[in-house]
Coordinates of C-alpha atoms in Angstrom, one line a residue:
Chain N
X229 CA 0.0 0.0 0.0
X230 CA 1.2 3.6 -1.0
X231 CA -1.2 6.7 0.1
X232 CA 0.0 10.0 -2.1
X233 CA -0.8 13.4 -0.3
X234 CA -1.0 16.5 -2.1
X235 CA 0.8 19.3 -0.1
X236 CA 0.2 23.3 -1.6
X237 CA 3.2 25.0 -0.2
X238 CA 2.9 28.4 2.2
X239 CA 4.2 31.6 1.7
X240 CA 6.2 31.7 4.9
X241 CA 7.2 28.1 4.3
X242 CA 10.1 29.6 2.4
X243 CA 12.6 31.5 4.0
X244 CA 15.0 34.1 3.2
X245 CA 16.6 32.2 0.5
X246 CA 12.9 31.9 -0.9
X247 CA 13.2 27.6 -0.3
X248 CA 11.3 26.3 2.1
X249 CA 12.4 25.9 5.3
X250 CA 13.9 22.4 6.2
X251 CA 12.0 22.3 9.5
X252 CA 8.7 22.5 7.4
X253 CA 8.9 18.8 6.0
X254 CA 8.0 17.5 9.5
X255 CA 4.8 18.7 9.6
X256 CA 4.0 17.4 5.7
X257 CA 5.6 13.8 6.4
X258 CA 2.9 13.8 9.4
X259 CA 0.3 15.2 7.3
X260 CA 0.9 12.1 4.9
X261 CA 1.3 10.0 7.7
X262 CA -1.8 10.6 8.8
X263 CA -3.5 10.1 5.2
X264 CA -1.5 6.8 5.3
X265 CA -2.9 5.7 8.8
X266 CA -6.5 6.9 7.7
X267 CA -6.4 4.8 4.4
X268 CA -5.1 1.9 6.5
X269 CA -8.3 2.0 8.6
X270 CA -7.0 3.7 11.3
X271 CA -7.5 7.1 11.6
X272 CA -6.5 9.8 13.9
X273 CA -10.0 9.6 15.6
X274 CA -9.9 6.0 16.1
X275 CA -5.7 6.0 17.5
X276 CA -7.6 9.0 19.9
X277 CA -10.3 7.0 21.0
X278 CA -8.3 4.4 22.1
X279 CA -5.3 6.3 23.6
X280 CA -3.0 4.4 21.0
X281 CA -0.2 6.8 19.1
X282 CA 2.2 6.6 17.0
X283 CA 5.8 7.9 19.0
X284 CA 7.7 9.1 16.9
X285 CA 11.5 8.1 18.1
X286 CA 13.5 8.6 14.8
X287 CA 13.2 10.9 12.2
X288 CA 15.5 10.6 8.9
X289 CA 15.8 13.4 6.3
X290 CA 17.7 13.7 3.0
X291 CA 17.5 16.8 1.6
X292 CA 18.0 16.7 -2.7
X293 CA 16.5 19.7 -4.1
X294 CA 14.6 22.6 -2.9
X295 CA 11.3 23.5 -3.2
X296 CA 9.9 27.2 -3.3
X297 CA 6.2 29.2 -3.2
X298 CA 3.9 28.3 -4.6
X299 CA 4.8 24.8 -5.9
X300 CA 2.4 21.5 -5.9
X301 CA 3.8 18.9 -3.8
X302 CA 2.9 15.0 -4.1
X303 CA 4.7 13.1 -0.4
X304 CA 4.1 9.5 -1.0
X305 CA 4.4 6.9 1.8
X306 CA 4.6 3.6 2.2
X307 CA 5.1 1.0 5.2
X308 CA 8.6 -0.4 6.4
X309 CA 9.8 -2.7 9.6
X310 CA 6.9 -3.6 11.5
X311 CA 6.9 -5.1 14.8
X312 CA 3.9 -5.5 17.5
X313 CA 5.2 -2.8 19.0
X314 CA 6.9 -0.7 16.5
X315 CA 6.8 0.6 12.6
X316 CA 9.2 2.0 9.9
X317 CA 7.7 4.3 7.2
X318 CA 9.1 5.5 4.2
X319 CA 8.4 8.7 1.9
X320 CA 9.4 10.6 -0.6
X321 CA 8.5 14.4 -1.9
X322 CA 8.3 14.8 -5.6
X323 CA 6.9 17.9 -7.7
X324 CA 5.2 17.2 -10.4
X325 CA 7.4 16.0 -12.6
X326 CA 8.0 13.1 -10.9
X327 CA 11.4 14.5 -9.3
X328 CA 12.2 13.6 -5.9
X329 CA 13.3 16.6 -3.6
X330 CA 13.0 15.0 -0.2
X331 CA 12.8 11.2 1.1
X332 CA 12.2 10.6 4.6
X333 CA 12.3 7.5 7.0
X334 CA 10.7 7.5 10.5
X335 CA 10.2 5.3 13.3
X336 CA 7.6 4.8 15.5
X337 CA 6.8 2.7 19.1
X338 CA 3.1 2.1 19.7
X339 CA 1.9 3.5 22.8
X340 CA -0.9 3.1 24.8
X341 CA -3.5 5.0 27.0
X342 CA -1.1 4.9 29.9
X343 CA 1.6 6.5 27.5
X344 CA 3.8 3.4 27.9
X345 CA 4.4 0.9 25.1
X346 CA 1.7 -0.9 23.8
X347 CA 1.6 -4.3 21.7
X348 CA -0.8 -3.9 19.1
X349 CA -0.7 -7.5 17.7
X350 CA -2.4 -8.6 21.2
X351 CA -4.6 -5.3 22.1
X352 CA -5.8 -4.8 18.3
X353 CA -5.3 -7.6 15.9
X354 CA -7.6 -6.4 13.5
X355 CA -5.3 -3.2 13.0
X356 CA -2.7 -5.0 13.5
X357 CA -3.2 -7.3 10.4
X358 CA -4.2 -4.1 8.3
X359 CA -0.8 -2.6 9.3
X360 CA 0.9 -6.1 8.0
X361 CA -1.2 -5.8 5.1
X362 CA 0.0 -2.6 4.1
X363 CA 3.1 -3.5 5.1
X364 CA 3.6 -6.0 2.6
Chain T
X299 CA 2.9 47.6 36.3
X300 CA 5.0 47.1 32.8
X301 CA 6.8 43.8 32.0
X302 CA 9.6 43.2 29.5
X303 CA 11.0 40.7 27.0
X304 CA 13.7 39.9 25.7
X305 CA 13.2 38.6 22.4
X306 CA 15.8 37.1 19.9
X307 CA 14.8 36.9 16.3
X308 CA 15.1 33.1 14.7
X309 CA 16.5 32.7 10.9
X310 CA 12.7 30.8 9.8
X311 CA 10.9 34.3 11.6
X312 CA 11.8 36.1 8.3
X313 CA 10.1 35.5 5.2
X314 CA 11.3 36.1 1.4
X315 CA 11.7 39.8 1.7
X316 CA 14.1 38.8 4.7
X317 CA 11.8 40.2 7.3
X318 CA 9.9 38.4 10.3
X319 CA 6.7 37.5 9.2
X320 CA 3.4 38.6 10.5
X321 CA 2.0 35.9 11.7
X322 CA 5.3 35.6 14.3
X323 CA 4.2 38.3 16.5
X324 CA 1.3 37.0 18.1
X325 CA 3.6 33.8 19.3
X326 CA 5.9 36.6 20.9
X327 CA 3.0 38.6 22.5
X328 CA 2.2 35.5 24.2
X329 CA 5.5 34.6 25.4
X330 CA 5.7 38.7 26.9
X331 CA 1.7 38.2 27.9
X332 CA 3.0 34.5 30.2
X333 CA 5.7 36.6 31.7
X334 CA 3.0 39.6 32.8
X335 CA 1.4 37.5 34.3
X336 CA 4.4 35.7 36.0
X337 CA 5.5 39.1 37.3
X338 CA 1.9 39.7 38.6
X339 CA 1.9 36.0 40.3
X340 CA -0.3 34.3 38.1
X341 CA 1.9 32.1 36.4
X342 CA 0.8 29.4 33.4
X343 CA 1.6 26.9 36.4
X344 CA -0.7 28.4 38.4
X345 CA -3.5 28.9 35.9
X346 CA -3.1 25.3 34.4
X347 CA -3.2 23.5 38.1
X348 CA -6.9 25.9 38.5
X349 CA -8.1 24.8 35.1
X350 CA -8.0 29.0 34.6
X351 CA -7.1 30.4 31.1
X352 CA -7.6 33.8 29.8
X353 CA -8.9 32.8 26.1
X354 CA -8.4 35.0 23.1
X355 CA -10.9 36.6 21.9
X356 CA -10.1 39.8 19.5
X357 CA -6.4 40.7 18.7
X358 CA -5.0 44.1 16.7
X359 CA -1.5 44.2 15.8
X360 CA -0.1 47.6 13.9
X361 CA 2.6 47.0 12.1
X362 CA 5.0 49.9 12.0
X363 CA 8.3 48.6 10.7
X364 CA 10.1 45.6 9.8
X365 CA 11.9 43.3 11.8
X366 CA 15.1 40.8 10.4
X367 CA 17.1 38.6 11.3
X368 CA 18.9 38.7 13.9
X369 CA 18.2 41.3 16.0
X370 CA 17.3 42.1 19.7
X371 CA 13.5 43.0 20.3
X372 CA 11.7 44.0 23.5
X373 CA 8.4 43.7 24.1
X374 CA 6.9 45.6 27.0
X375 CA 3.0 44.4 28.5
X376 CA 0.8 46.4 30.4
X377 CA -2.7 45.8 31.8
X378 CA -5.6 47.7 30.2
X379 CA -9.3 47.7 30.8
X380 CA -10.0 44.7 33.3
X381 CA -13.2 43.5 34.9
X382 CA -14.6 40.3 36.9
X383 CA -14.8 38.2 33.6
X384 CA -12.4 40.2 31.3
X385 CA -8.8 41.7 30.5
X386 CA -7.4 43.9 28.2
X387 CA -3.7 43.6 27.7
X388 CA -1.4 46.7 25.7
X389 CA 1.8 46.1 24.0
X390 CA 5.1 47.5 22.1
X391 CA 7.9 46.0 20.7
X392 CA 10.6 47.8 20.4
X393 CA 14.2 47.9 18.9
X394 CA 17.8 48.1 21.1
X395 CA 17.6 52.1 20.3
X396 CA 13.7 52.1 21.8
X397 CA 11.9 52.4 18.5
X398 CA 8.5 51.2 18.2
X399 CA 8.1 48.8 15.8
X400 CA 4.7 46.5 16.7
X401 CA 1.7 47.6 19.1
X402 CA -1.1 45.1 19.7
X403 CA -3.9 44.9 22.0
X404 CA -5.4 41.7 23.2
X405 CA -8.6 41.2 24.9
X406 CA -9.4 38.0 26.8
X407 CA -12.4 36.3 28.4
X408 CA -11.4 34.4 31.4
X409 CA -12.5 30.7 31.3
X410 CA -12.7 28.0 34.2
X411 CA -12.6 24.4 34.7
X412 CA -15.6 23.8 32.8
X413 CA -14.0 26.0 29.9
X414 CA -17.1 28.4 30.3
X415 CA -17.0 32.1 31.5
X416 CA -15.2 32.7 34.6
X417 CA -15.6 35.4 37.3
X418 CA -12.1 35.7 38.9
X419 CA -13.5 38.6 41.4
X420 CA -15.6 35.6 42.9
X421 CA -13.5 32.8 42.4
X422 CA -9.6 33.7 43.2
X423 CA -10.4 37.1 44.9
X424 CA -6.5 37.4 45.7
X425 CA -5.5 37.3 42.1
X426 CA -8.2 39.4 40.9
X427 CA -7.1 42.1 43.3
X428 CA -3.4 41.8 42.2
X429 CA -4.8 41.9 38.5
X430 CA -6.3 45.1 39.4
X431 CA -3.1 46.6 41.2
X432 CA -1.1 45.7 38.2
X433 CA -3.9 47.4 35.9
X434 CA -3.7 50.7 37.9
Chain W
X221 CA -16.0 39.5 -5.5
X222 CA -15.8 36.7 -2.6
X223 CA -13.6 33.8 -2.7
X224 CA -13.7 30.8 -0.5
X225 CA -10.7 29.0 0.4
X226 CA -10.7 25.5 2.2
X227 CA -8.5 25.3 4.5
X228 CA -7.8 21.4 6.4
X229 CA -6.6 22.1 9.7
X230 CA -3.0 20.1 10.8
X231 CA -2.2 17.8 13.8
X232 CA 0.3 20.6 15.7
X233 CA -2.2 23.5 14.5
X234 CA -3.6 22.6 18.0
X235 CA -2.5 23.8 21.3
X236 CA -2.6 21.5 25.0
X237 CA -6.2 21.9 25.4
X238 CA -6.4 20.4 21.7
X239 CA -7.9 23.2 20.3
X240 CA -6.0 25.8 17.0
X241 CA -3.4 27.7 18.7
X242 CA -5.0 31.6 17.6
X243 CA -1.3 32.2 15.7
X244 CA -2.4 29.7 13.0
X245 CA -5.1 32.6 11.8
X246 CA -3.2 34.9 10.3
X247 CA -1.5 32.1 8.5
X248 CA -5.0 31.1 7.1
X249 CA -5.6 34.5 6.2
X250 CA -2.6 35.2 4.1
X251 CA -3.8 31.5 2.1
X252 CA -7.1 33.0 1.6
X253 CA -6.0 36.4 0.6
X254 CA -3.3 35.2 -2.1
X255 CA -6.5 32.9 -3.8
X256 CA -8.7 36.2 -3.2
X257 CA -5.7 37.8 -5.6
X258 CA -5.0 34.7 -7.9
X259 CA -8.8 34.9 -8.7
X260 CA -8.8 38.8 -9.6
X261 CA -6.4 38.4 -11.8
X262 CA -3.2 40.0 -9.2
X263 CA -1.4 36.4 -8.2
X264 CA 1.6 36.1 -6.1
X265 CA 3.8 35.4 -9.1
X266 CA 2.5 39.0 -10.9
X267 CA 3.2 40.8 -7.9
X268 CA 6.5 38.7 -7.3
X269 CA 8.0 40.0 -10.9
X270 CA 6.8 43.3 -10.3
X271 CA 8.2 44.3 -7.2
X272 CA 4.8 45.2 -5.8
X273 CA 3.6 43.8 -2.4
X274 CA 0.4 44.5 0.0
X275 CA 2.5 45.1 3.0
X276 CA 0.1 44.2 6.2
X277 CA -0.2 47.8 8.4
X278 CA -3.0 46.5 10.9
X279 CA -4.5 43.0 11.6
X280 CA -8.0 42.2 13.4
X281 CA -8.7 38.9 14.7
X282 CA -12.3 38.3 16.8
X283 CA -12.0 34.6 18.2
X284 CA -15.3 33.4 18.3
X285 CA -15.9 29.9 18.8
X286 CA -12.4 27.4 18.9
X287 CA -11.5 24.6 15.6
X288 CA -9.9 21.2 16.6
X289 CA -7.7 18.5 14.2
X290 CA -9.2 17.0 12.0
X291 CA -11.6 19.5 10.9
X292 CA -12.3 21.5 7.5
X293 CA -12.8 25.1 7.1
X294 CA -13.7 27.3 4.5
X295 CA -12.4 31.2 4.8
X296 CA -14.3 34.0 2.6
X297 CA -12.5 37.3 1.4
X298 CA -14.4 40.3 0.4
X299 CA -12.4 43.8 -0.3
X300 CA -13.1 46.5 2.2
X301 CA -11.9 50.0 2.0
X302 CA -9.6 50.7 -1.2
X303 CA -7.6 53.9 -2.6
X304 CA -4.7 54.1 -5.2
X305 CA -2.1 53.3 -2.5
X306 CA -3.8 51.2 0.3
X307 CA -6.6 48.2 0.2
X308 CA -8.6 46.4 3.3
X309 CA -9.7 42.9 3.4
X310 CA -12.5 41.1 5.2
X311 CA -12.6 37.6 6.3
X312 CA -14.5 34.9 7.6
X313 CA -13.7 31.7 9.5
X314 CA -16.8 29.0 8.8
X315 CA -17.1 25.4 9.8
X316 CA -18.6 23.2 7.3
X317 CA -22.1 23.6 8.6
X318 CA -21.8 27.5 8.0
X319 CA -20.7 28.5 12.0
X320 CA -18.5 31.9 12.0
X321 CA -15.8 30.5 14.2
X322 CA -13.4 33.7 13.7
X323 CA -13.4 36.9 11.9
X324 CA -10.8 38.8 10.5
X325 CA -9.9 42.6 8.9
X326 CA -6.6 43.4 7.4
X327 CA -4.9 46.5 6.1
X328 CA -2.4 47.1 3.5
X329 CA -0.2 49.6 1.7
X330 CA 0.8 48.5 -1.6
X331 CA 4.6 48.5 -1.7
X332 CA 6.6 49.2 -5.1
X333 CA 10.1 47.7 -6.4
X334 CA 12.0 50.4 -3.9
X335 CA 9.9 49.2 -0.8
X336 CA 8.3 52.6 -0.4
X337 CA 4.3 53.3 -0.7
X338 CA 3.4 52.3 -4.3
X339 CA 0.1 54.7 -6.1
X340 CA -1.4 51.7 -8.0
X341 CA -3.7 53.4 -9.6
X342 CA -0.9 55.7 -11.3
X343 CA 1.3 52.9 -11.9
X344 CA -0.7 49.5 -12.9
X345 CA -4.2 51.1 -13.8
X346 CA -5.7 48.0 -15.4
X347 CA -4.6 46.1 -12.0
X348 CA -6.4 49.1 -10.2
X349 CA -9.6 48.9 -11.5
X350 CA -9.7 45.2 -11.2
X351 CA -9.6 45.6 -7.2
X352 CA -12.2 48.5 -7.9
X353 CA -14.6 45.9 -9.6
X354 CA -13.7 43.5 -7.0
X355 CA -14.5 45.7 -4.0
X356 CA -17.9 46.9 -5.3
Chain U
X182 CA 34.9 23.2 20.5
X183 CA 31.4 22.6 22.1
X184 CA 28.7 25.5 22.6
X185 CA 25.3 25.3 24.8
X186 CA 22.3 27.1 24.0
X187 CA 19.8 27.4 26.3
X188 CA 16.2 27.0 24.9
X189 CA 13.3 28.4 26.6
X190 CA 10.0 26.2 25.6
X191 CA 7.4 28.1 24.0
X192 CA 4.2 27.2 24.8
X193 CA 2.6 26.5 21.4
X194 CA 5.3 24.4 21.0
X195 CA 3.4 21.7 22.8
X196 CA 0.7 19.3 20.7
X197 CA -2.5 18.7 22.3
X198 CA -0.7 15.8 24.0
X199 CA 0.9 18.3 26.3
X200 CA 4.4 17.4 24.8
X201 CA 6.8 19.7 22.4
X202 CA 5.9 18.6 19.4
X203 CA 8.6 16.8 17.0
X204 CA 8.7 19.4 14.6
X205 CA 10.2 21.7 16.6
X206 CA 13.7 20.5 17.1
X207 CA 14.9 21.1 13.9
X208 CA 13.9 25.0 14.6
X209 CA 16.0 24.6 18.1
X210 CA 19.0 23.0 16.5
X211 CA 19.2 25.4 13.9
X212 CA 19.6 28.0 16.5
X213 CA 21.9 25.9 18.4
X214 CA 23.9 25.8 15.1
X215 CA 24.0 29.2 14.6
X216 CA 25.7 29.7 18.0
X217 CA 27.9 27.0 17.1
X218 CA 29.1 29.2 14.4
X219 CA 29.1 32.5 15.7
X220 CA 31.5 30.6 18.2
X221 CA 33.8 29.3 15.8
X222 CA 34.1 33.1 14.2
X223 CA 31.9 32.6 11.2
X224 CA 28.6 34.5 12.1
X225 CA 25.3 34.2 10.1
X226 CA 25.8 37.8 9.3
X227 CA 29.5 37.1 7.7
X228 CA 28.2 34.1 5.8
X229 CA 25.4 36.7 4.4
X230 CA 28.2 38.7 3.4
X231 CA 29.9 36.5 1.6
X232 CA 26.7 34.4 0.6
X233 CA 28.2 31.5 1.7
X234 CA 25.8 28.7 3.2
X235 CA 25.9 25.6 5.0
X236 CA 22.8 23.6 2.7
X237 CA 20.9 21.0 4.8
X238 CA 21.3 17.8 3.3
X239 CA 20.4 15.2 5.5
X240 CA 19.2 15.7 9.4
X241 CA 18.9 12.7 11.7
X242 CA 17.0 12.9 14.8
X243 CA 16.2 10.6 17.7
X244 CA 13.3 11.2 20.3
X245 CA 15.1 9.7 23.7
X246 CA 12.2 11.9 25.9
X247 CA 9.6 14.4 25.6
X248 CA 9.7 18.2 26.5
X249 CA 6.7 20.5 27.7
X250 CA 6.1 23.7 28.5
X251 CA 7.3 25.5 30.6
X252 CA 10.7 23.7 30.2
X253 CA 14.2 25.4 30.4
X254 CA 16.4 22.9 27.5
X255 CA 20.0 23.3 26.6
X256 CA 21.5 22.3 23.2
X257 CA 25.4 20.9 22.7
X258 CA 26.7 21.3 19.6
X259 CA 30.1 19.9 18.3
X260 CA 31.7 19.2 14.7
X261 CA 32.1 15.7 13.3
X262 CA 33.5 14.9 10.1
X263 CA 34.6 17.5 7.8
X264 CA 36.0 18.2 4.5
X265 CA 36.4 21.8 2.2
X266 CA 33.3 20.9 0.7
X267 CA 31.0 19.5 3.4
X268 CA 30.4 19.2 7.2
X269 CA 28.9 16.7 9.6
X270 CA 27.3 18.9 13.5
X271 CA 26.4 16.5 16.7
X272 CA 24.0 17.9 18.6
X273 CA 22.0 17.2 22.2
X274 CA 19.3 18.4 24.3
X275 CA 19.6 17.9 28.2
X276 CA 16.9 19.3 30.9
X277 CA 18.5 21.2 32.9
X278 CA 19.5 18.2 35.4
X279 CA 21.5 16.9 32.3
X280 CA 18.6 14.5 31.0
X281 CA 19.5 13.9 27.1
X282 CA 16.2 14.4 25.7
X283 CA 17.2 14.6 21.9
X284 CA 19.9 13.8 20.0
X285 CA 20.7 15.0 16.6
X286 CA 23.4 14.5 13.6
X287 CA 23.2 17.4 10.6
X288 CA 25.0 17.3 7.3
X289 CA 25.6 19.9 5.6
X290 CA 27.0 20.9 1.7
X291 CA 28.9 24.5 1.7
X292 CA 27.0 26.3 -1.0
X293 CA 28.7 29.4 -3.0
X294 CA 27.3 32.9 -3.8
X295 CA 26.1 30.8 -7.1
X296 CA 24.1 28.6 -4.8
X297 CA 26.3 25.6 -5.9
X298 CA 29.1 23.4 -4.2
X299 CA 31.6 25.6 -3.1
X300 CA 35.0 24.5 -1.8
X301 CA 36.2 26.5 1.7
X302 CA 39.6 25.4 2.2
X303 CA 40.1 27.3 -1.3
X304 CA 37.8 30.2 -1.0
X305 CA 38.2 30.9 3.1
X306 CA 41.3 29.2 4.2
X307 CA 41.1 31.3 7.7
X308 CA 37.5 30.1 7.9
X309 CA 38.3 26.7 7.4
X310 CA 41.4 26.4 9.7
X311 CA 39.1 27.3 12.7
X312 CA 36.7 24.5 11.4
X313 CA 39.6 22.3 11.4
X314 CA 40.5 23.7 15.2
X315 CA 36.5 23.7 16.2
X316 CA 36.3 19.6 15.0
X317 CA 39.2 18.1 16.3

């Protein structure tokens, strides 16, 4: 499974060199992220429901071209190492001609509504098995 | 009673035309408006452990001049109009050499546990009367 | 003239008490004020090669009701005041079932290649009379 | 060589989960960086002068803790590997009873006044002696 998320860049995305900002890519990777999840079957709402999030505890950015305002974005993600208690994603920005400016990788521990980590495979096998799914 | 703070400038503050965006000053009036009310002896701490918050409710920033990066900014606070349920705040940011670049005025409705209107006379008497020294 | 402009609120848009953090406005605003140009017929990119800029003099937020993540919004601009050398713009903040959650007022002095006040009416006519149309 | 910058949390820093959002580093360790070079002798204001820039090419971070707000943080920062074209900054963020919170590792390509590759040793042999004596 691969989710695409269009991302319209911001005027003060861009900094004094008019590229955007290298701190701004964060926040697009976990709007994609989020798409991702919510294709999955396993939206925001439902991970907030349950008290079940996604901690981020490594974040991996390459930086290949820059991008600028206004520019069309296209962030696509796709699922890496997955554990009952952890996940790997993957992503990578294009424009749209198809050339990559950014890839990213993060990685996340599952935690649960006491904040501590939380074995999906044995709390939630049904999302567990969409997250192997997509996975694979 | 009048507050200051110190405020550094950060390199992603300043948009294309190399100067701090607009949308950065309200994050610094906040950052002067917490330390008001620190000085007064109402600090976030305080208000957070009460479930008391002064919410936003109308904002008006003049801008005068431009701001870059880097550069030394102070911002001063005072009290304005203040009643059991509401506050007026008034502030300036200024250069090093005192020249007024930014006034805003902020006007908040105080809210209580419940998130619902808040009468701080009746409630916390004590900090209601130092509100009103530090408004006089 | 009034344009609408979607806006899809993000994840760190919200503050502790999970509601938008009232910075993120004026963010919002500028989004909806470039479309509000793009869709006269003035985009970014025309004022870009130009040298010509609405530099923001005065901004007025009322915070009326709070937005959360997820949630979609749709902002309306309408031109205010205008003259040769300065313009206002109004705003609205609705959810998708038509609630005013904020409104907004800005005020700009067109700016020309030398950063000084810029008579558009003297200087780009056709452009003038375009914001005349739109502002009636 | 190391430097320590002292980071003051800001309060929309935090997410609605009461924690400093991940985003947010990568703003603190550009600051951290920019101390790191003001240290060394090669200020953001000489490397404007000489439009020379350290380009962002890849930024590794790891998530050991979470920060809130109010929270008083302070950033190391020391060289790694480096080369006329190229340099590698370690970074971490302690609370203030020496807690590492964050780590980080930054690349960075030295770009020219043409925005491309640009090779230090050659252009700024003073510049990159104290590189050499800030890294070892």
């Amino acid at each position: 499974m691969t989710t695409t998320t269009k991302i319209e860049t911001r005027y003060p995305d861009c900094d004094r060199m008019g590229i955007v900002h290298h701190a701004v890519y964060p926040v697009w990777y976990e709007m994609a992220r989020m798409d991702f999840f919510s294709e999955l079957g396993f939206s925001f709402e439902d991970m907030n429901k349950l008290g079940v999030n996604p901690a981020m505890v490594d974040l991996h950015l390459q930086y290949k071209a820059p991008a600028t305002y206004p520019q069309t974005l296209y962030i696509t993600v796709r699922g890496g190492e997955y554990a009952p208690k952890k996940l790997e994603l993957l992503y990578e920005t294009k424009t749209e001609d198809g050339t990559v400016i950014n890839t990213c990788r993060s990685f996340h521990i599952w935690t649960g509504p006491d904040n501590r980590s939380y074995n999906l495979e044995e709390n939630l096998p049904e999302i567990y098995s969409k997250i192997r799914a997509a996975c694979e």
